[in-house]
Coordinates of C-alpha atoms and ligand atoms in Angstrom, one line a residue:
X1206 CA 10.3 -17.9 -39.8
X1207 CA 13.4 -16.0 -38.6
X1208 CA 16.8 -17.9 -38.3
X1209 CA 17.7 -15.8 -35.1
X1210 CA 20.0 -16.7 -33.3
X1211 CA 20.2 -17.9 -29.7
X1212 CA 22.8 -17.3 -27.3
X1213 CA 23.1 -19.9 -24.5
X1214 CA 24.8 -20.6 -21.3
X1215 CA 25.5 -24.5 -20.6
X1216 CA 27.2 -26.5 -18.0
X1217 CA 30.9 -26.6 -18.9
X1218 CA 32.0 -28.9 -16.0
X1219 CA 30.5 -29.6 -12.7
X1220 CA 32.0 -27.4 -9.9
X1221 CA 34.2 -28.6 -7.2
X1222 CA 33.2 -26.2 -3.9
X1223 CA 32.5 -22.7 -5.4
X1224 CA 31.0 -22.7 -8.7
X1225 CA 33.9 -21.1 -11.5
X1226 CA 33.5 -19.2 -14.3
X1227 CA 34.6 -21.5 -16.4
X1228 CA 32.0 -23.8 -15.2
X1229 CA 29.3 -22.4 -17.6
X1230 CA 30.3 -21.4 -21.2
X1231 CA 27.9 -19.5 -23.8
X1232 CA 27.2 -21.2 -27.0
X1233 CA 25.3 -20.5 -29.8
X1234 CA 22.4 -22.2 -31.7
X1235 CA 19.5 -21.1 -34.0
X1236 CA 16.1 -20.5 -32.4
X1237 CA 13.7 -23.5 -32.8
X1238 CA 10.4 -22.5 -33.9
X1239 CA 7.2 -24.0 -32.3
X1240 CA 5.4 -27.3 -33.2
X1241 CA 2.5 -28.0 -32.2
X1242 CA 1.2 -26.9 -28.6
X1243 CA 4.5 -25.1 -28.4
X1244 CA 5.2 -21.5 -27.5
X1245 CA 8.1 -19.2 -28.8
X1246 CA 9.4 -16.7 -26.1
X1247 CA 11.8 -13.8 -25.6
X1248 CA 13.6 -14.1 -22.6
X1249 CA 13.3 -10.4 -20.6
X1250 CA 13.8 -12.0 -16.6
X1251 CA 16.0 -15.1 -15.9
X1252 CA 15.7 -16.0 -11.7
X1253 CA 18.8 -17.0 -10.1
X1254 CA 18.1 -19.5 -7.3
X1255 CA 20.0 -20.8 -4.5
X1256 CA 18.9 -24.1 -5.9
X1257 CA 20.5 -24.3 -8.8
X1258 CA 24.1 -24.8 -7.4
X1259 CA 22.1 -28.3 -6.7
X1260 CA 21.3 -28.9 -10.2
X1261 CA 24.7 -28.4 -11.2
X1262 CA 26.3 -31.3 -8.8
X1263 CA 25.4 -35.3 -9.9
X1264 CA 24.6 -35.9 -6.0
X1265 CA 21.4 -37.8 -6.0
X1266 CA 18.7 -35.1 -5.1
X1267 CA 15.2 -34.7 -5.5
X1268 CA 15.4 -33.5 -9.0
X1269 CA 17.5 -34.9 -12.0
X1270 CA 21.3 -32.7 -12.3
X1271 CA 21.6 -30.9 -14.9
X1272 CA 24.0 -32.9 -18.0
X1273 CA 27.1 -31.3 -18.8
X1274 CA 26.7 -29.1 -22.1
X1275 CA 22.7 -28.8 -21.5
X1276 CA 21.7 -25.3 -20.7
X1277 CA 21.1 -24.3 -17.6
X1278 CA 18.1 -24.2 -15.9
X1279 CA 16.1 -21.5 -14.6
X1280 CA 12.7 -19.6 -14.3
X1281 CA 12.0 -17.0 -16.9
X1282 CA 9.5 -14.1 -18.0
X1283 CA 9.5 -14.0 -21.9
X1284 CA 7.1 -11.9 -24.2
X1285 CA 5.5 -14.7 -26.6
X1286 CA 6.9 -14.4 -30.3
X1287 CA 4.8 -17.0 -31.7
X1288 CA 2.1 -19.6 -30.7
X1289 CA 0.4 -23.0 -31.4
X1290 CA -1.3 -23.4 -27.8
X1291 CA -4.6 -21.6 -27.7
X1292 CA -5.1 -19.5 -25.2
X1293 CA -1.4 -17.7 -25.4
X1294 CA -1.0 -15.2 -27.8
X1295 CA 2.2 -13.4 -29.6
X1296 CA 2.6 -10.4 -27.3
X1297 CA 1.7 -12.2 -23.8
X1298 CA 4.2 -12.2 -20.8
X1299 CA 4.7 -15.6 -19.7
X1300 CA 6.7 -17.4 -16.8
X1301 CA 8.2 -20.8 -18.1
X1302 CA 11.7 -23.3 -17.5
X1303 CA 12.9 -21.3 -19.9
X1304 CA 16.3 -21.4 -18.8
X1305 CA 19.8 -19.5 -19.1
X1306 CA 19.5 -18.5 -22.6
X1307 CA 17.8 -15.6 -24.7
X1308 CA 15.2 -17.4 -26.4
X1309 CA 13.1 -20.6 -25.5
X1310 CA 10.3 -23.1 -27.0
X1311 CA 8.0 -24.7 -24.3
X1312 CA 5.0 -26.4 -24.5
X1313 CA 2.2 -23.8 -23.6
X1314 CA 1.0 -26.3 -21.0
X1315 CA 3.6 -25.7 -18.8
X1316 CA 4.0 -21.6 -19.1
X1317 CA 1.5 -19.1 -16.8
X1318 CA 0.6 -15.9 -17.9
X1319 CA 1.7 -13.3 -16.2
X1320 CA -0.2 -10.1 -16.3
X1321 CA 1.7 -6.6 -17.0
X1322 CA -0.8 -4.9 -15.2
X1323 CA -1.3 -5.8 -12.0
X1324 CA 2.5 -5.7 -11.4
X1325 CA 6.1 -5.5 -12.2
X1326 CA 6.5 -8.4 -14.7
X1327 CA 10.1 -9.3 -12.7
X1328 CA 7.6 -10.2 -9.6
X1329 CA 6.7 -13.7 -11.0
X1330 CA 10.6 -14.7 -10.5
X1331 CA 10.2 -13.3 -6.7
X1332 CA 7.7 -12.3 -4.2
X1333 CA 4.4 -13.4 -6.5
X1334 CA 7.0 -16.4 -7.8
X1335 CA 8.5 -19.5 -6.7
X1336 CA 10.1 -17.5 -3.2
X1337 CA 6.9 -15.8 -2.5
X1338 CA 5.4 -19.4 -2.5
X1339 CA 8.3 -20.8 -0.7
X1340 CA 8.2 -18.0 2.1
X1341 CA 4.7 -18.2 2.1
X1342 CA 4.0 -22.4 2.4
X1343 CA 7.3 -22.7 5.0
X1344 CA 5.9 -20.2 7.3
X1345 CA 2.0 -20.0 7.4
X1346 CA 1.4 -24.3 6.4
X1347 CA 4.4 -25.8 8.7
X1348 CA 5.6 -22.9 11.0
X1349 CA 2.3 -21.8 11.5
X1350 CA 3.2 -18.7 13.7
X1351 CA 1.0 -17.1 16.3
X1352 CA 0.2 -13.2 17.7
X1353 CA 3.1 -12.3 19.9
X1354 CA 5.5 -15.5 18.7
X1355 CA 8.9 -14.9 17.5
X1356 CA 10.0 -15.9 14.0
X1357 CA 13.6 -15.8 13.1
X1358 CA 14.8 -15.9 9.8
X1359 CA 18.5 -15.9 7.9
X1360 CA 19.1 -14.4 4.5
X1361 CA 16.3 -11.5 5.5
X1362 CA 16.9 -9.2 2.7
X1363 CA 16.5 -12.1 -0.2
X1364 CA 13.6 -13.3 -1.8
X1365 CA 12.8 -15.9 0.4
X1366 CA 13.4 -14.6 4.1
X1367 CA 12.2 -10.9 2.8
X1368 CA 8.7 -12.4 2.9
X1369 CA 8.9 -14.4 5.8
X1370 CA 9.6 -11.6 8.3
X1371 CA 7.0 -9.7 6.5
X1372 CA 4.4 -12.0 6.5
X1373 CA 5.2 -12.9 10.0
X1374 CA 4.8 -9.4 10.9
X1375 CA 1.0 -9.2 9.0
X1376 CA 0.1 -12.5 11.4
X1377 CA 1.1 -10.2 14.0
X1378 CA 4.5 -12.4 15.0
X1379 CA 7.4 -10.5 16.1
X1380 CA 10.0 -10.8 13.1
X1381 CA 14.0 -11.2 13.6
X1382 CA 15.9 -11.1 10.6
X1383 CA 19.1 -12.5 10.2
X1384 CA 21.6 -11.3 7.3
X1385 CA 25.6 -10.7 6.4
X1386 CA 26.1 -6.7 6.4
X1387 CA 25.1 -4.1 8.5
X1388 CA 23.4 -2.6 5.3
X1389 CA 21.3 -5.2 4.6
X1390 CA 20.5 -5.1 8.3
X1391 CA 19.2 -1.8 8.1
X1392 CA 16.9 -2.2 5.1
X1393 CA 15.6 -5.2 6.7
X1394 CA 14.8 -3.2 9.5
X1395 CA 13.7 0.7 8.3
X1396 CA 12.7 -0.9 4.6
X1397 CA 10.5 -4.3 5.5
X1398 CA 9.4 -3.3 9.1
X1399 CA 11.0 -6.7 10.7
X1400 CA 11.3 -5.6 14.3
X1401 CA 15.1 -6.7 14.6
X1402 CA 17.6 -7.8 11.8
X1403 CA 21.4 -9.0 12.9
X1404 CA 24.7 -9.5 11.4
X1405 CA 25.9 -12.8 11.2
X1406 CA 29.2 -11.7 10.2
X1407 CA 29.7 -9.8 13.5
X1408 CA 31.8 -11.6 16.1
X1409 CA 28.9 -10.8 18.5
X1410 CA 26.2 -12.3 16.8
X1411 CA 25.4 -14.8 19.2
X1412 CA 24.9 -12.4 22.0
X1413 CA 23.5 -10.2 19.7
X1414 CA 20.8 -12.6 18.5
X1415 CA 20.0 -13.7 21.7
X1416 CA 19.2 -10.4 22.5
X1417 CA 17.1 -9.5 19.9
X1418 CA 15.4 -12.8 21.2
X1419 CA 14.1 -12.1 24.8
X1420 CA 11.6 -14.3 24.7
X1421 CA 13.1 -17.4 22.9
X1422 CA 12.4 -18.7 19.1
X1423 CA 9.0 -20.2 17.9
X1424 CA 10.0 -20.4 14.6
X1425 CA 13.5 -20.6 13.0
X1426 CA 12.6 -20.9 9.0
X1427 CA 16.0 -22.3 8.6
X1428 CA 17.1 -20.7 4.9
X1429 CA 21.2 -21.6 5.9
X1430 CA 22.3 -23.8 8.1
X1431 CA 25.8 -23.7 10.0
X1432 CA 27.1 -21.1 12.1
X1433 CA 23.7 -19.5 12.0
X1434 CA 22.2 -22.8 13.1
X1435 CA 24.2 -23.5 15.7
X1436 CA 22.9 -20.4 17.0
X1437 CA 19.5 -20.5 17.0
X1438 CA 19.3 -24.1 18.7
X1439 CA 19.9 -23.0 22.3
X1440 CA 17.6 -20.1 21.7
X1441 CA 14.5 -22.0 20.6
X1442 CA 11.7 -22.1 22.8
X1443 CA 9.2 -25.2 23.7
X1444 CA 7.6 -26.7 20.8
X1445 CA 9.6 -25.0 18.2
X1446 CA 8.7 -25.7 14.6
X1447 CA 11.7 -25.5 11.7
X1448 CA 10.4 -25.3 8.8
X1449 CA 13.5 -26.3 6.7
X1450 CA 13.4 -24.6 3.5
X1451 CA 17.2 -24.7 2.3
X1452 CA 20.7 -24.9 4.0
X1453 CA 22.6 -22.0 1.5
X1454 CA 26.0 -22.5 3.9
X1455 CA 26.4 -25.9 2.8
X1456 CA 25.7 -25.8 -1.0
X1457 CA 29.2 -25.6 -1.6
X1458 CA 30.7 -28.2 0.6
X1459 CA 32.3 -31.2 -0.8
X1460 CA 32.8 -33.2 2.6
X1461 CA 30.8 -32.8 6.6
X1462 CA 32.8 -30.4 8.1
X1463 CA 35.6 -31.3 10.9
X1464 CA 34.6 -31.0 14.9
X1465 CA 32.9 -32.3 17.4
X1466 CA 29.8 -34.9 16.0
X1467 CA 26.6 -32.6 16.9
X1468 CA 23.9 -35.3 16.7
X1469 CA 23.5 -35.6 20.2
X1470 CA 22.9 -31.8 20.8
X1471 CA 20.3 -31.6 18.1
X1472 CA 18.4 -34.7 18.7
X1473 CA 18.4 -33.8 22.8
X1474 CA 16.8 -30.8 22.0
X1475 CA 14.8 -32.2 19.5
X1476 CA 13.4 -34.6 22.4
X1477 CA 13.6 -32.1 25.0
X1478 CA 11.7 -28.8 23.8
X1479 CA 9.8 -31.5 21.5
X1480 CA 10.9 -29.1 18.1
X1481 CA 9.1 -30.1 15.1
X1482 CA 12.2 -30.1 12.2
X1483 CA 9.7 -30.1 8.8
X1484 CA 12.1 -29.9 5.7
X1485 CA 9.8 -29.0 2.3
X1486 CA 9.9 -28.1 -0.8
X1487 CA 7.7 -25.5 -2.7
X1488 CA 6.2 -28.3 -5.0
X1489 CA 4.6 -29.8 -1.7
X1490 CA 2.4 -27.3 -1.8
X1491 CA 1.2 -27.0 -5.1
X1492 CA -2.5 -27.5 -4.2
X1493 CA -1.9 -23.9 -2.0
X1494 CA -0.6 -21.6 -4.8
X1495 CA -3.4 -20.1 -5.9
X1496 CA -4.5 -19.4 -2.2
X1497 CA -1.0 -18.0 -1.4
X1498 CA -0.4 -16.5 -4.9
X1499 CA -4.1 -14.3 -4.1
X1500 CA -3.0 -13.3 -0.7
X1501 CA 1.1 -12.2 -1.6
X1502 CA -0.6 -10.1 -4.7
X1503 CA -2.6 -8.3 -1.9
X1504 CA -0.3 -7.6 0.5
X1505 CA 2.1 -5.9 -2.5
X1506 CA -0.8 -4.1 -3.8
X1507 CA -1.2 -2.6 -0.1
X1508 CA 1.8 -2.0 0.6
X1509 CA 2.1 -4.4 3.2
X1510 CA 4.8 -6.8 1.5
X1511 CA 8.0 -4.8 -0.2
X1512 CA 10.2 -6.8 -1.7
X1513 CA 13.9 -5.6 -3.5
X1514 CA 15.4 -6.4 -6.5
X1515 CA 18.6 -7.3 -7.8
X1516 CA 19.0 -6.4 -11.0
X1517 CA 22.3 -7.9 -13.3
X1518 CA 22.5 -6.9 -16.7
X1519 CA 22.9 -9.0 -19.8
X1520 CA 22.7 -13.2 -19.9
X1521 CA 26.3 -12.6 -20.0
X1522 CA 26.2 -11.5 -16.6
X1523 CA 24.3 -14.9 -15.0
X1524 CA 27.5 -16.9 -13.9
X1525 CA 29.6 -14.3 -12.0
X1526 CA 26.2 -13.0 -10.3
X1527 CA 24.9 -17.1 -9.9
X1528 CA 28.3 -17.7 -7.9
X1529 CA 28.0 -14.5 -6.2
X1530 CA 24.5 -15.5 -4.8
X1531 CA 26.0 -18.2 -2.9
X1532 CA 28.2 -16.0 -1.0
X1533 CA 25.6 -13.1 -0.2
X1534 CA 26.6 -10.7 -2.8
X1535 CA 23.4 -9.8 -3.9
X1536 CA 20.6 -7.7 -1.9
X1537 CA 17.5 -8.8 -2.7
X1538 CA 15.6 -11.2 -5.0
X1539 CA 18.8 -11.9 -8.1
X1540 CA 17.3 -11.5 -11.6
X1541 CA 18.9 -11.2 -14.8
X1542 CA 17.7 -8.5 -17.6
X1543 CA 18.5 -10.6 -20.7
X1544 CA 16.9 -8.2 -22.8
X1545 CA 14.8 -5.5 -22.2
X1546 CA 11.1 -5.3 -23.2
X1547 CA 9.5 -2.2 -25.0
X1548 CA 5.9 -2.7 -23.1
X1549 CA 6.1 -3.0 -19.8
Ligands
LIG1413 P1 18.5 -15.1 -1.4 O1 17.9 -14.1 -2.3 O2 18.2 -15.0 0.1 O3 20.1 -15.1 -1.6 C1 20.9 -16.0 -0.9 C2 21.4 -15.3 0.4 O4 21.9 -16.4 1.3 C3 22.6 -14.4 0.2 O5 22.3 -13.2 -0.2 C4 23.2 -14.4 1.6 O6 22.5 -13.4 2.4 C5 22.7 -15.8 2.2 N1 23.9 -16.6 2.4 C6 24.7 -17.1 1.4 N2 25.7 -17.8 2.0 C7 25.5 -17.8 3.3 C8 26.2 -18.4 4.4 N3 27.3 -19.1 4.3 N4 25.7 -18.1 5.7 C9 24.6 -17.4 5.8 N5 23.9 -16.8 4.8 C10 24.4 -17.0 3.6 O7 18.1 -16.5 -1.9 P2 16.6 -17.2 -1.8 O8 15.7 -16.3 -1.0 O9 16.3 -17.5 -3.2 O10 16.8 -18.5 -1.1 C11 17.0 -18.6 0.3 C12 17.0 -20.0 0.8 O11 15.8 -20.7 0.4 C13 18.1 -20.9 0.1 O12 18.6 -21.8 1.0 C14 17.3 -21.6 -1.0 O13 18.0 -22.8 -1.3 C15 16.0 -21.9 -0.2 N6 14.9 -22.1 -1.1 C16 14.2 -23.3 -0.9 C17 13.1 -23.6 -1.6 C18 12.3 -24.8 -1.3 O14 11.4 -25.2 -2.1 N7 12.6 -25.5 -0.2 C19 12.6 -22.7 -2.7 C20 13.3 -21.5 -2.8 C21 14.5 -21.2 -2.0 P3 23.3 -12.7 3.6 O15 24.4 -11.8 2.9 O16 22.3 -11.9 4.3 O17 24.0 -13.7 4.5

């Protein structure tokens, strides 16, 4: 058995506001060969996720916070180096918790295999991965959108709002993206065929969204919250559903911001267009995946669902790129290339 060794990031400290740096450092510690029922992976693709700024806080959540000087957590695709679970062999590409680091030992319950040749291997962190899933559940199981509605969506060019508009668009919906640069604007539009994307950062975009919005809102899949919010609400239509799948503005707060108490507003409209407000998480819909999992490999195999990919170099490169996410420097679905694979 090699003593390799395996180069880690871990919590440092728990941010206050934006993530740091210095909140993460890299160890190192020698790779841990399988027992039994265990798997030995290579990490090649470690997912960044909006949710892990969550992890990283002790706020009580719906999943335990990550402990200061464990590794962080995360989705990976690793080529197998060696195996006690039957049924995975050395070779395979698999998708596991593997976490920040360049090597990981899972039990080979909990790792799917994920197959080289039906597409890119990166795809299991993104549109056939947890976001597929996410844009998928949110917007056919609760928002449940009809020929001719309009579906509006913020953070259009990530991994998660990239597949709602589009799969809006296949269930014949109109689709109205919502993103921070006129760049990531125009890909939305020319690139994934959404029939409107706007620019939240524009001092217009209220005006500009309403435009885009002739007809009302059906469906806000709510991805960030705030400003964008606030915009939407007057523009929603009659028995509006929300399927609330994250609120990325807020991640970062550390108190309820100053102003006017908005409670009334919402709940009046609430009561008023009779809104259904659904927040979920992709676990909900466990029972679903291989039904959405089938249809999302489809649509990329025709074409019909493009997704983009945002690719950082080196494990080194996770934390500047992790606290970039949460300010919308990336463009498109944020994976990290910890090492490269000769196969695939
Ligand atoms: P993205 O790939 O979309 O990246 C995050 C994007 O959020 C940024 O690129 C940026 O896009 C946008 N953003 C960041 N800060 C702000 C802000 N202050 N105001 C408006 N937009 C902002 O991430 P994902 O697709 O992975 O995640 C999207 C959302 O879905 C997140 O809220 C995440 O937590 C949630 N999610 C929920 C799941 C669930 O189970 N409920 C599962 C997976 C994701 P831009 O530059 O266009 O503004």
């Amino acid at each position: 058995m090699m003593t390799e060794i395996n180069r880690q990031i871990v919590l440092a400290s728990r941010p206050v506001g934006e993530p740091k740096s210095t909140d993460f450092e890299m160890i190192e510690s020698v790779v841990r060969g399988p027992s039994a029922g265990e798997v030995l992976c290579r990490s090649i693709y470690l997912s960044l996720d909006p949710y892990m700024r969550g992890r990283m806080s002790a706020a009580k959540s719906y999943a335990k916070p990550i402990e200061i000087n464990d590794v962080m957590e995360g989705g990976v695709v690793g080529e197998v180096l060696s195996s006690n679970f039957p049924g995975i062999q050395v070779g395979d590409f698999v998708l596991g918790a593997g976490g920040w680091q360049e090597y990981f030992t899972l039990p080979g319950a909990s790792l799917r295999i994920v197959d080289p040749g039906r597409s890119p291997i990166s795809t299991a962190l993104g549109v056939l991965g947890m976001p597929g899933l996410t844009a998928y559940a949110g917007l056919l199981k609760i928002g449940k959108p009809e020929s001719g509605e309009t579906v509006v969506v913020a953070a259009a060019s990530g991994a998660v709002g990239s597949a709602v508009g589009q799969i809006a668009k296949i269930n014949e919906a109109r689709a109205v993206g919502i993103a921070g640069s006129p760049e990531k604007c125009r890909f939305v539009v020319d690139e994934l065929g959404f029939d409107d994307c706007i620019n939240h950062r524009d001092p217009d975009f209220k005006e500009h969204l309403q435009n885009a919005c002739p007809d009302g809102i059906d469906i806000y899949f709510e991805n960030v919250g705030g400003p964008v919010f606030r915009a939407v609400l007057p523009l929603l239509n009659q028995f509006a559903r929300i399927p609330v799948c994250g609120v990325i503005s807020h991640y970062n707060d550390t108190a309820l911001p100053e102003g006017p108490d908005l409670t009334p507003l919402i709940l009046r409209s609430a009561l008023v267009k009779r809104l259904t407000i659904r927040g979920f998480l992709v676990f909900d819909f466990v029972d679903e995946e291989p039904e959405a999992l089938e249809h999302l490999t489809q649509w990329v195999l025709d074409g019909r669902l493009k997704y983009h990919e945002d690719f950082v170099s080196g494990l080194e490169g996770a934390p500047e790129a992790f606290i970039g996410l949460l300010k919308g420097k990336n463009f498109g679905k944020l994976v990290v290339e910890v090492s490269p694979s000769d196969k695939v």
